[in-house]
């Protein structure tokens, strides 16, 4: 399967791994739009949030808790940050492997990506 995020999980393409456990991996976004921009992804290939099943409840919690901990570590928890899941076409999702964006370190505008 030709999934770029699966390749990062398998260390077949490079990324600076900021956190990894049995369920998730976190690494900086290659095109950051804020001083802190980290992607937290499941190790399992699941295309979108719309594909989640009840058995993924623990994983879903782990994604959010990992973002919370990385925000603490990055020193942005007091001022705050944004957590974002894009879902499929209308959500603007470009990589079909679930990823949670952790974005912060500056005051963010409401539209973090212009409408094309
Ligand atoms: P989406 O638009 O699907 O919500 O977000 C995909 C994100 O993945 C984008 O912000 C993009 O910059 C990031 N991205 C795409 N390819 C790579 C890659 O190979 N490495 C890293 N670190 N980030 C990537
Ligand atoms: Zn994948």
PDB file of C-alpha atoms and ligand atoms in Angstrom:
ATOM      1  CA  UNK A   1       0.000   0.000   0.000  1.00  0.00           C
ATOM      2  CA  UNK A   2       1.279   3.380  -0.982  1.00  0.00           C
ATOM      3  CA  UNK A   3       0.431   5.423   2.119  1.00  0.00           C
ATOM      4  CA  UNK A   4       2.916   8.124   3.102  1.00  0.00           C
ATOM      5  CA  UNK A   5       1.975   8.007   6.794  1.00  0.00           C
ATOM      6  CA  UNK A   6       2.230   4.202   6.927  1.00  0.00           C
ATOM      7  CA  UNK A   7       5.727   4.644   5.505  1.00  0.00           C
ATOM      8  CA  UNK A   8       6.558   7.074   8.330  1.00  0.00           C
ATOM      9  CA  UNK A   9       5.219   4.524  10.859  1.00  0.00           C
ATOM     10  CA  UNK A  10       7.451   1.852   9.291  1.00  0.00           C
ATOM     11  CA  UNK A  11      10.415   4.320   9.173  1.00  0.00           C
ATOM     12  CA  UNK A  12      10.595   3.884   5.402  1.00  0.00           C
ATOM     13  CA  UNK A  13      10.551   7.647   4.928  1.00  0.00           C
ATOM     14  CA  UNK A  14      12.161   9.999   7.443  1.00  0.00           C
ATOM     15  CA  UNK A  15      10.336  12.068  10.050  1.00  0.00           C
ATOM     16  CA  UNK A  16      11.465  13.423  13.394  1.00  0.00           C
ATOM     17  CA  UNK A  17       9.535  11.129  15.708  1.00  0.00           C
ATOM     18  CA  UNK A  18       8.467  13.184  18.741  1.00  0.00           C
ATOM     19  CA  UNK A  19       6.489  10.419  20.418  1.00  0.00           C
ATOM     20  CA  UNK A  20       5.708   6.785  19.746  1.00  0.00           C
ATOM     21  CA  UNK A  21       3.903   4.024  21.631  1.00  0.00           C
ATOM     22  CA  UNK A  22       2.052   0.864  20.661  1.00  0.00           C
ATOM     23  CA  UNK A  23      -0.872   2.779  19.149  1.00  0.00           C
ATOM     24  CA  UNK A  24       0.306   6.166  17.836  1.00  0.00           C
ATOM     25  CA  UNK A  25       3.209   8.100  16.334  1.00  0.00           C
ATOM     26  CA  UNK A  26       3.745  11.897  16.393  1.00  0.00           C
ATOM     27  CA  UNK A  27       6.012  13.996  14.165  1.00  0.00           C
ATOM     28  CA  UNK A  28       6.215  17.600  12.913  1.00  0.00           C
ATOM     29  CA  UNK A  29       4.156  18.581   9.893  1.00  0.00           C
ATOM     30  CA  UNK A  30       6.417  19.063   6.875  1.00  0.00           C
ATOM     31  CA  UNK A  31       4.656  22.343   5.967  1.00  0.00           C
ATOM     32  CA  UNK A  32       3.918  23.955   9.334  1.00  0.00           C
ATOM     33  CA  UNK A  33       1.473  26.830   9.483  1.00  0.00           C
ATOM     34  CA  UNK A  34       2.306  27.792  13.053  1.00  0.00           C
ATOM     35  CA  UNK A  35       5.446  27.626  15.236  1.00  0.00           C
ATOM     36  CA  UNK A  36       4.170  24.325  16.667  1.00  0.00           C
ATOM     37  CA  UNK A  37       2.526  22.010  14.136  1.00  0.00           C
ATOM     38  CA  UNK A  38       2.595  18.336  14.998  1.00  0.00           C
ATOM     39  CA  UNK A  39       0.694  15.422  13.469  1.00  0.00           C
ATOM     40  CA  UNK A  40      -0.451  12.559  15.700  1.00  0.00           C
ATOM     41  CA  UNK A  41      -1.410   9.454  13.756  1.00  0.00           C
ATOM     42  CA  UNK A  42      -2.546   5.897  14.516  1.00  0.00           C
ATOM     43  CA  UNK A  43      -0.054   3.170  13.623  1.00  0.00           C
ATOM     44  CA  UNK A  44      -2.964   1.279  12.094  1.00  0.00           C
ATOM     45  CA  UNK A  45      -3.940   2.437   8.624  1.00  0.00           C
ATOM     46  CA  UNK A  46      -7.425   3.913   9.045  1.00  0.00           C
ATOM     47  CA  UNK A  47      -8.323   6.314   6.282  1.00  0.00           C
ATOM     48  CA  UNK A  48     -10.588   8.800   8.020  1.00  0.00           C
ATOM     49  CA  UNK A  49     -12.420   9.531  11.260  1.00  0.00           C
ATOM     50  CA  UNK A  50     -15.545   8.384   9.372  1.00  0.00           C
ATOM     51  CA  UNK A  51     -14.047   4.873   9.235  1.00  0.00           C
ATOM     52  CA  UNK A  52     -13.621   4.505  13.004  1.00  0.00           C
ATOM     53  CA  UNK A  53     -15.424   1.665  14.758  1.00  0.00           C
ATOM     54  CA  UNK A  54     -16.259   1.137  18.428  1.00  0.00           C
ATOM     55  CA  UNK A  55     -13.112  -1.015  18.790  1.00  0.00           C
ATOM     56  CA  UNK A  56     -11.057   2.142  18.072  1.00  0.00           C
ATOM     57  CA  UNK A  57     -12.257   4.020  21.156  1.00  0.00           C
ATOM     58  CA  UNK A  58      -8.989   3.510  23.050  1.00  0.00           C
ATOM     59  CA  UNK A  59      -6.956   4.596  20.040  1.00  0.00           C
ATOM     60  CA  UNK A  60      -9.102   7.706  19.577  1.00  0.00           C
ATOM     61  CA  UNK A  61      -8.512   8.669  23.204  1.00  0.00           C
ATOM     62  CA  UNK A  62      -4.802   8.056  22.815  1.00  0.00           C
ATOM     63  CA  UNK A  63      -4.609  10.432  19.845  1.00  0.00           C
ATOM     64  CA  UNK A  64      -6.125  13.279  21.874  1.00  0.00           C
ATOM     65  CA  UNK A  65      -4.153  12.535  25.050  1.00  0.00           C
ATOM     66  CA  UNK A  66      -0.923  12.418  23.054  1.00  0.00           C
ATOM     67  CA  UNK A  67      -1.727  15.821  21.555  1.00  0.00           C
ATOM     68  CA  UNK A  68      -2.439  17.189  25.034  1.00  0.00           C
ATOM     69  CA  UNK A  69       0.880  15.876  26.397  1.00  0.00           C
ATOM     70  CA  UNK A  70       2.893  17.146  23.433  1.00  0.00           C
ATOM     71  CA  UNK A  71       1.254  20.569  23.857  1.00  0.00           C
ATOM     72  CA  UNK A  72       2.353  20.561  27.518  1.00  0.00           C
ATOM     73  CA  UNK A  73       5.867  19.566  26.438  1.00  0.00           C
ATOM     74  CA  UNK A  74       5.968  22.306  23.786  1.00  0.00           C
ATOM     75  CA  UNK A  75       4.977  24.882  26.414  1.00  0.00           C
ATOM     76  CA  UNK A  76       1.814  26.017  24.604  1.00  0.00           C
ATOM     77  CA  UNK A  77      -0.851  24.733  26.999  1.00  0.00           C
ATOM     78  CA  UNK A  78      -1.270  27.938  28.960  1.00  0.00           C
ATOM     79  CA  UNK A  79      -1.940  30.128  25.913  1.00  0.00           C
ATOM     80  CA  UNK A  80      -3.791  27.388  24.074  1.00  0.00           C
ATOM     81  CA  UNK A  81      -3.765  25.729  20.700  1.00  0.00           C
ATOM     82  CA  UNK A  82      -5.923  24.108  18.065  1.00  0.00           C
ATOM     83  CA  UNK A  83      -6.636  20.411  17.487  1.00  0.00           C
ATOM     84  CA  UNK A  84      -7.934  19.535  14.049  1.00  0.00           C
ATOM     85  CA  UNK A  85      -9.142  16.437  12.243  1.00  0.00           C
ATOM     86  CA  UNK A  86      -9.960  16.996   8.599  1.00  0.00           C
ATOM     87  CA  UNK A  87     -12.409  14.369   7.348  1.00  0.00           C
ATOM     88  CA  UNK A  88     -12.665  13.401   3.672  1.00  0.00           C
ATOM     89  CA  UNK A  89     -13.276  15.758   0.780  1.00  0.00           C
ATOM     90  CA  UNK A  90     -15.491  18.399   2.373  1.00  0.00           C
ATOM     91  CA  UNK A  91     -13.218  18.517   5.395  1.00  0.00           C
ATOM     92  CA  UNK A  92     -10.205  19.159   3.159  1.00  0.00           C
ATOM     93  CA  UNK A  93      -8.381  15.960   4.115  1.00  0.00           C
ATOM     94  CA  UNK A  94      -5.466  15.359   1.771  1.00  0.00           C
ATOM     95  CA  UNK A  95      -3.687  12.381   3.300  1.00  0.00           C
ATOM     96  CA  UNK A  96      -6.025   9.366   3.629  1.00  0.00           C
ATOM     97  CA  UNK A  97      -4.594   8.109   6.944  1.00  0.00           C
ATOM     98  CA  UNK A  98      -6.107   9.624  10.104  1.00  0.00           C
ATOM     99  CA  UNK A  99      -4.012  12.456  11.544  1.00  0.00           C
ATOM    100  CA  UNK A 100      -4.691  14.885  14.355  1.00  0.00           C
ATOM    101  CA  UNK A 101      -3.136  18.314  13.826  1.00  0.00           C
ATOM    102  CA  UNK A 102      -1.761  20.024  16.952  1.00  0.00           C
ATOM    103  CA  UNK A 103      -1.274  23.659  16.023  1.00  0.00           C
ATOM    104  CA  UNK A 104      -0.090  26.473  18.275  1.00  0.00           C
ATOM    105  CA  UNK A 105       2.639  28.770  19.455  1.00  0.00           C
ATOM    106  CA  UNK A 106       0.878  31.829  17.992  1.00  0.00           C
ATOM    107  CA  UNK A 107      -2.607  33.314  17.883  1.00  0.00           C
ATOM    108  CA  UNK A 108      -4.342  31.419  15.104  1.00  0.00           C
ATOM    109  CA  UNK A 109      -6.824  32.830  12.649  1.00  0.00           C
ATOM    110  CA  UNK A 110     -10.209  31.135  12.365  1.00  0.00           C
ATOM    111  CA  UNK A 111      -9.560  29.880   8.835  1.00  0.00           C
ATOM    112  CA  UNK A 112      -6.237  28.136   9.049  1.00  0.00           C
ATOM    113  CA  UNK A 113      -6.276  27.341   5.347  1.00  0.00           C
ATOM    114  CA  UNK A 114      -7.686  29.689   2.691  1.00  0.00           C
ATOM    115  CA  UNK A 115     -10.651  28.495   0.639  1.00  0.00           C
ATOM    116  CA  UNK A 116      -9.405  27.599  -2.841  1.00  0.00           C
TER     117      UNK A 116
HETATM  118  P1  LIG B   1      -4.586  17.222   5.742  1.00  0.00           P
HETATM  119  O1  LIG B   1      -4.685  18.322   4.736  1.00  0.00           O
HETATM  120  O2  LIG B   1      -4.823  15.860   5.126  1.00  0.00           O
HETATM  121  O3  LIG B   1      -5.404  17.451   6.973  1.00  0.00           O
HETATM  122  O4  LIG B   1      -3.102  17.275   6.293  1.00  0.00           O
HETATM  123  C1  LIG B   1      -2.043  16.576   5.744  1.00  0.00           C
HETATM  124  C2  LIG B   1      -0.802  17.186   6.336  1.00  0.00           C
HETATM  125  O5  LIG B   1       0.261  16.279   6.150  1.00  0.00           O
HETATM  126  C3  LIG B   1      -0.393  18.505   5.674  1.00  0.00           C
HETATM  127  O6  LIG B   1      -0.388  19.544   6.651  1.00  0.00           O
HETATM  128  C4  LIG B   1       0.997  18.206   5.097  1.00  0.00           C
HETATM  129  O7  LIG B   1       1.881  19.285   5.236  1.00  0.00           O
HETATM  130  C5  LIG B   1       1.434  16.999   5.905  1.00  0.00           C
HETATM  131  N1  LIG B   1       2.322  16.089   5.196  1.00  0.00           N
HETATM  132  C6  LIG B   1       2.108  15.560   3.958  1.00  0.00           C
HETATM  133  N2  LIG B   1       3.125  14.744   3.619  1.00  0.00           N
HETATM  134  C7  LIG B   1       3.984  14.744   4.667  1.00  0.00           C
HETATM  135  C8  LIG B   1       5.229  14.071   4.905  1.00  0.00           C
HETATM  136  O8  LIG B   1       5.760  13.318   4.090  1.00  0.00           O
HETATM  137  N3  LIG B   1       5.837  14.314   6.103  1.00  0.00           N
HETATM  138  C9  LIG B   1       5.289  15.135   7.035  1.00  0.00           C
HETATM  139  N4  LIG B   1       5.960  15.305   8.175  1.00  0.00           N
HETATM  140  N5  LIG B   1       4.119  15.780   6.848  1.00  0.00           N
HETATM  141  C10 LIG B   1       3.474  15.588   5.680  1.00  0.00           C
HETATM  142 ZN1  LIG B   2      -1.593   4.610   6.106  1.00  0.00          ZN
END
